[in-house]
Tab-separated table of C-alpha atoms in Angstrom:
chain	number	residue	atom	x	y	z
A	1	UNK	CA	39.338	1.328	-18.577
A	2	UNK	CA	36.874	-0.382	-16.234
A	3	UNK	CA	38.142	-3.390	-14.295
A	4	UNK	CA	35.622	-6.170	-14.963
A	5	UNK	CA	37.666	-8.977	-13.452
A	6	UNK	CA	36.300	-11.067	-10.591
A	7	UNK	CA	38.234	-11.046	-7.342
A	8	UNK	CA	38.047	-13.943	-4.926
A	9	UNK	CA	38.942	-13.526	-1.281
A	10	UNK	CA	38.856	-15.557	1.910
A	11	UNK	CA	37.146	-13.902	4.869
A	12	UNK	CA	38.076	-15.565	8.162
A	13	UNK	CA	36.134	-14.847	11.328
A	14	UNK	CA	38.103	-13.575	14.299
A	15	UNK	CA	37.587	-16.845	16.159
A	16	UNK	CA	38.809	-19.068	13.302
A	17	UNK	CA	41.935	-20.219	15.151
A	18	UNK	CA	39.920	-20.696	18.376
A	19	UNK	CA	37.629	-23.308	16.823
A	20	UNK	CA	37.831	-26.845	18.190
A	21	UNK	CA	38.990	-28.346	14.888
A	22	UNK	CA	41.827	-25.864	14.358
A	23	UNK	CA	43.002	-26.202	17.966
A	24	UNK	CA	43.113	-29.990	17.565
A	25	UNK	CA	44.856	-29.624	14.215
A	26	UNK	CA	47.569	-27.299	15.490
A	27	UNK	CA	48.158	-29.387	18.625
A	28	UNK	CA	49.475	-32.240	16.470
A	29	UNK	CA	53.022	-32.769	15.336
A	30	UNK	CA	53.415	-30.628	12.176
A	31	UNK	CA	50.003	-29.167	13.036
A	32	UNK	CA	50.965	-25.628	12.055
A	33	UNK	CA	52.060	-26.941	8.665
A	34	UNK	CA	48.677	-28.683	8.314
A	35	UNK	CA	46.970	-25.397	9.208
A	36	UNK	CA	48.979	-23.642	6.491
A	37	UNK	CA	48.013	-26.319	3.944
A	38	UNK	CA	44.338	-26.023	4.927
A	39	UNK	CA	44.302	-22.260	4.323
A	40	UNK	CA	46.012	-22.707	0.944
A	41	UNK	CA	43.389	-25.280	-0.065
A	42	UNK	CA	40.620	-22.899	1.025
A	43	UNK	CA	42.115	-20.177	-1.188
A	44	UNK	CA	42.603	-22.491	-4.165
A	45	UNK	CA	38.991	-23.708	-3.932
A	46	UNK	CA	37.403	-20.230	-3.889
A	47	UNK	CA	36.971	-19.960	-7.657
A	48	UNK	CA	34.880	-23.140	-7.621
A	49	UNK	CA	33.048	-22.356	-4.361
A	50	UNK	CA	34.865	-24.962	-2.296
A	51	UNK	CA	35.340	-27.777	-4.829
A	52	UNK	CA	38.874	-28.827	-5.728
A	53	UNK	CA	39.233	-30.543	-9.109
A	54	UNK	CA	41.415	-29.268	-11.935
A	55	UNK	CA	39.192	-27.979	-14.733
A	56	UNK	CA	36.372	-29.952	-13.108
A	57	UNK	CA	37.667	-33.261	-14.515
A	58	UNK	CA	41.147	-34.043	-13.121
A	59	UNK	CA	41.470	-34.868	-9.399
A	60	UNK	CA	44.173	-33.169	-7.379
A	61	UNK	CA	46.526	-35.939	-6.229
A	62	UNK	CA	48.759	-35.478	-3.144
A	63	UNK	CA	51.694	-35.081	-5.549
A	64	UNK	CA	49.979	-32.225	-7.407
A	65	UNK	CA	48.825	-30.582	-4.179
A	66	UNK	CA	52.340	-30.843	-2.738
A	67	UNK	CA	53.599	-28.794	-5.676
A	68	UNK	CA	50.813	-26.241	-5.323
A	69	UNK	CA	51.078	-25.720	-1.548
A	70	UNK	CA	54.883	-26.031	-1.355
A	71	UNK	CA	55.168	-28.950	1.110
A	72	UNK	CA	56.411	-32.556	1.007
A	73	UNK	CA	54.098	-35.170	-0.542
A	74	UNK	CA	54.113	-37.230	2.676
A	75	UNK	CA	53.139	-34.187	4.723
A	76	UNK	CA	50.277	-33.394	2.350
A	77	UNK	CA	49.025	-37.000	2.518
A	78	UNK	CA	49.013	-36.918	6.328
A	79	UNK	CA	47.307	-33.512	6.320
A	80	UNK	CA	44.522	-34.744	3.999
A	81	UNK	CA	43.946	-37.764	6.238
A	82	UNK	CA	43.662	-35.510	9.304
A	83	UNK	CA	41.332	-33.100	7.457
A	84	UNK	CA	38.999	-36.001	6.612
A	85	UNK	CA	38.901	-37.220	10.202
A	86	UNK	CA	38.150	-33.716	11.487
A	87	UNK	CA	35.441	-33.355	8.792
A	88	UNK	CA	37.184	-30.328	7.299
A	89	UNK	CA	37.132	-31.909	3.836
A	90	UNK	CA	35.237	-34.644	2.054
A	91	UNK	CA	36.822	-36.609	-0.797
A	92	UNK	CA	34.340	-38.142	-3.233
A	93	UNK	CA	34.807	-41.341	-5.235
A	94	UNK	CA	35.709	-39.352	-8.337
A	95	UNK	CA	38.550	-37.604	-6.489
A	96	UNK	CA	36.771	-34.273	-6.028
A	97	UNK	CA	37.731	-32.583	-2.751
A	98	UNK	CA	35.127	-30.429	-1.006
A	99	UNK	CA	36.229	-27.914	1.654
A	100	UNK	CA	33.336	-28.413	4.056
A	101	UNK	CA	33.376	-25.059	5.912
A	102	UNK	CA	34.276	-22.824	2.963
A	103	UNK	CA	30.811	-21.230	2.755
A	104	UNK	CA	31.419	-19.627	6.157
A	105	UNK	CA	34.412	-17.750	4.762
A	106	UNK	CA	33.207	-16.395	1.407
A	107	UNK	CA	32.529	-12.728	2.012
A	108	UNK	CA	29.354	-11.408	3.620
A	109	UNK	CA	25.869	-11.664	2.148
A	110	UNK	CA	22.239	-11.555	3.208
A	111	UNK	CA	21.848	-14.950	1.506
A	112	UNK	CA	24.567	-16.848	3.404
A	113	UNK	CA	22.107	-19.467	4.709
A	114	UNK	CA	20.789	-20.146	1.193
A	115	UNK	CA	24.336	-20.424	-0.164
A	116	UNK	CA	25.245	-22.861	2.624
A	117	UNK	CA	22.235	-25.067	1.874
A	118	UNK	CA	22.975	-24.965	-1.853
A	119	UNK	CA	26.603	-25.940	-1.260
A	120	UNK	CA	25.829	-28.994	0.884
A	121	UNK	CA	23.120	-29.971	-1.607
A	122	UNK	CA	25.739	-29.820	-4.355
A	123	UNK	CA	28.039	-32.200	-2.430
A	124	UNK	CA	25.126	-34.545	-1.718
A	125	UNK	CA	23.938	-34.595	-5.338
A	126	UNK	CA	27.405	-35.331	-6.720
A	127	UNK	CA	27.818	-38.213	-4.248
A	128	UNK	CA	24.426	-39.567	-5.328
A	129	UNK	CA	25.368	-39.377	-8.999
A	130	UNK	CA	28.642	-41.178	-8.322
A	131	UNK	CA	26.798	-43.932	-6.457
A	132	UNK	CA	24.335	-44.387	-9.279
A	133	UNK	CA	27.105	-44.452	-11.882
A	134	UNK	CA	28.891	-47.151	-9.881
A	135	UNK	CA	25.753	-49.309	-10.073
A	136	UNK	CA	25.526	-48.721	-13.843
A	137	UNK	CA	22.194	-46.986	-13.428
A	138	UNK	CA	21.258	-43.778	-15.281
A	139	UNK	CA	21.728	-40.750	-13.069
A	140	UNK	CA	18.531	-39.306	-11.681
A	141	UNK	CA	18.013	-36.376	-9.353
A	142	UNK	CA	17.978	-37.520	-5.758
A	143	UNK	CA	14.591	-37.323	-4.095
A	144	UNK	CA	14.502	-35.028	-1.131
A	145	UNK	CA	14.304	-36.768	2.233
A	146	UNK	CA	11.431	-35.684	4.438
A	147	UNK	CA	12.432	-33.622	7.428
A	148	UNK	CA	12.403	-35.576	10.716
A	149	UNK	CA	9.140	-35.038	12.553
A	150	UNK	CA	9.463	-32.444	15.278
A	151	UNK	CA	7.416	-29.852	17.048
A	152	UNK	CA	6.785	-26.381	15.713
A	153	UNK	CA	10.036	-24.587	15.003
A	154	UNK	CA	11.220	-21.614	16.995
A	155	UNK	CA	13.137	-19.295	14.635
A	156	UNK	CA	15.423	-21.658	12.682
A	157	UNK	CA	15.461	-24.426	15.303
A	158	UNK	CA	12.847	-27.006	16.304
A	159	UNK	CA	11.506	-26.928	19.841
A	160	UNK	CA	12.907	-30.438	20.342
A	161	UNK	CA	16.381	-29.147	19.568
A	162	UNK	CA	15.859	-26.075	21.774
A	163	UNK	CA	15.072	-28.468	24.634
A	164	UNK	CA	18.264	-30.402	23.886
A	165	UNK	CA	20.287	-27.160	23.645
A	166	UNK	CA	18.959	-25.816	26.953
A	167	UNK	CA	20.447	-28.863	28.680
A	168	UNK	CA	23.685	-29.268	26.739
A	169	UNK	CA	26.626	-28.018	28.863
A	170	UNK	CA	28.488	-25.977	26.233
A	171	UNK	CA	26.765	-23.316	24.165
A	172	UNK	CA	28.950	-22.968	21.064
A	173	UNK	CA	28.321	-23.214	17.286
A	174	UNK	CA	24.590	-23.822	17.647
A	175	UNK	CA	23.853	-23.960	13.912
A	176	UNK	CA	26.338	-26.782	13.306
A	177	UNK	CA	25.063	-28.648	16.362
A	178	UNK	CA	21.504	-28.407	14.962
A	179	UNK	CA	22.709	-29.811	11.648
A	180	UNK	CA	24.244	-32.826	13.440
A	181	UNK	CA	21.119	-33.194	15.604
A	182	UNK	CA	18.901	-33.494	12.518
A	183	UNK	CA	21.353	-35.923	10.903
A	184	UNK	CA	21.200	-38.231	13.913
A	185	UNK	CA	17.376	-38.146	13.802
A	186	UNK	CA	17.598	-39.175	10.154
A	187	UNK	CA	19.916	-42.026	11.197
A	188	UNK	CA	17.108	-43.361	13.393
A	189	UNK	CA	18.002	-42.064	16.846
A	190	UNK	CA	15.143	-40.522	18.795
A	191	UNK	CA	14.923	-37.087	20.374
A	192	UNK	CA	14.534	-38.786	23.747
A	193	UNK	CA	17.823	-40.688	23.297
A	194	UNK	CA	19.747	-37.556	22.343
A	195	UNK	CA	18.175	-35.624	25.223
A	196	UNK	CA	19.049	-38.346	27.732
A	197	UNK	CA	22.641	-38.455	26.481
A	198	UNK	CA	22.917	-34.655	26.856
A	199	UNK	CA	21.548	-34.804	30.408
A	200	UNK	CA	23.984	-37.553	31.403
A	201	UNK	CA	26.932	-35.745	29.823
A	202	UNK	CA	25.987	-32.460	31.502
A	203	UNK	CA	25.735	-34.231	34.840
A	204	UNK	CA	29.176	-35.775	34.378
A	205	UNK	CA	30.688	-32.399	33.498
A	206	UNK	CA	29.142	-30.862	36.642
A	207	UNK	CA	30.259	-33.758	38.797
A	208	UNK	CA	33.837	-33.670	37.452
A	209	UNK	CA	33.894	-29.841	37.372
A	210	UNK	CA	35.086	-30.004	33.783
A	211	UNK	CA	36.435	-26.713	32.422
A	212	UNK	CA	34.369	-25.398	29.532
A	213	UNK	CA	37.272	-25.580	27.080
A	214	UNK	CA	37.404	-29.356	27.631
A	215	UNK	CA	33.659	-29.897	27.096
A	216	UNK	CA	32.790	-31.235	23.644
A	217	UNK	CA	31.090	-28.893	21.203
A	218	UNK	CA	27.535	-29.950	20.447
A	219	UNK	CA	28.420	-30.742	16.828
A	220	UNK	CA	31.176	-33.082	18.049
A	221	UNK	CA	28.956	-34.735	20.669
A	222	UNK	CA	26.375	-35.432	17.929
A	223	UNK	CA	28.953	-36.229	15.231
A	224	UNK	CA	29.038	-39.185	12.844
A	225	UNK	CA	31.228	-41.212	15.245
A	226	UNK	CA	28.311	-40.980	17.765
A	227	UNK	CA	30.231	-40.176	20.987
A	228	UNK	CA	26.871	-39.492	22.659
A	229	UNK	CA	26.316	-43.268	22.814
A	230	UNK	CA	28.819	-43.363	25.688
A	231	UNK	CA	26.224	-41.508	27.764
A	232	UNK	CA	23.309	-43.830	27.097
A	233	UNK	CA	22.585	-47.118	28.906
A	234	UNK	CA	24.504	-49.964	27.288
A	235	UNK	CA	21.282	-51.854	26.573
A	236	UNK	CA	19.570	-48.862	24.980
A	237	UNK	CA	18.252	-49.481	21.441
A	238	UNK	CA	20.487	-47.930	18.802
A	239	UNK	CA	19.831	-46.794	15.270
A	240	UNK	CA	20.731	-49.406	12.709
A	241	UNK	CA	20.718	-47.289	9.606
A	242	UNK	CA	24.273	-46.070	9.896
A	243	UNK	CA	27.493	-47.731	11.040
A	244	UNK	CA	29.295	-46.252	14.018
A	245	UNK	CA	32.915	-45.262	13.500
A	246	UNK	CA	34.765	-47.443	16.025
A	247	UNK	CA	38.192	-46.017	15.240
A	248	UNK	CA	38.261	-42.380	16.338
A	249	UNK	CA	41.803	-41.424	17.450
A	250	UNK	CA	40.651	-37.889	18.201
A	251	UNK	CA	38.023	-38.837	20.781
A	252	UNK	CA	40.209	-37.809	23.718
A	253	UNK	CA	40.877	-34.396	22.239
A	254	UNK	CA	37.214	-33.817	21.553
């Protein structure tokens, strides 16, 4: 008899445990337990392509997850809080949990980039629908935002970003850095501001002879908590479209 069942598997890259987020995670107290919980959540989310919600309607509470992953409720609550701060998960208003990097670990395909874009679009659309429902407005498809203006693209990256990347002192995870770069442009920061911050940071790293392993990844430097602002003049104009996270206990690690 033919086996027509679907099999779901998690495919980790060889450098998974060398990534900045996992190193930070495992450096914490109970960090190896958090790492174990993260992998179990990845596996449990595979059937729904990274979305955790029981039968698509019931949120997974810390109590339920504690039973599923085999750890204390308090440990699971702390782990979820850490995952959010490291941007490993996103928890929506309806309780749905999205494993943000899961698309990097689902097998191998010639359409990985399309699947990645579709996944983040799915998260974005659900958040938009939740926001509209909260305002008692009928749900409508979210209009696509125009791409930030930039020069002609080289391969998958704009020439503006290539200029930024040529200066940035650590060449790691370029695709994720480009994603954060575009997000900051959408927030209202200019290419010139981001470029100046990269130059100043690179100069500081050279001056202090900072080891590469202690230099922030580009995606962290350009992250939502805007650490790059530390390398701009204090009186420089800042984007006003998005609040800056002033409470980032992981800044020193990054």
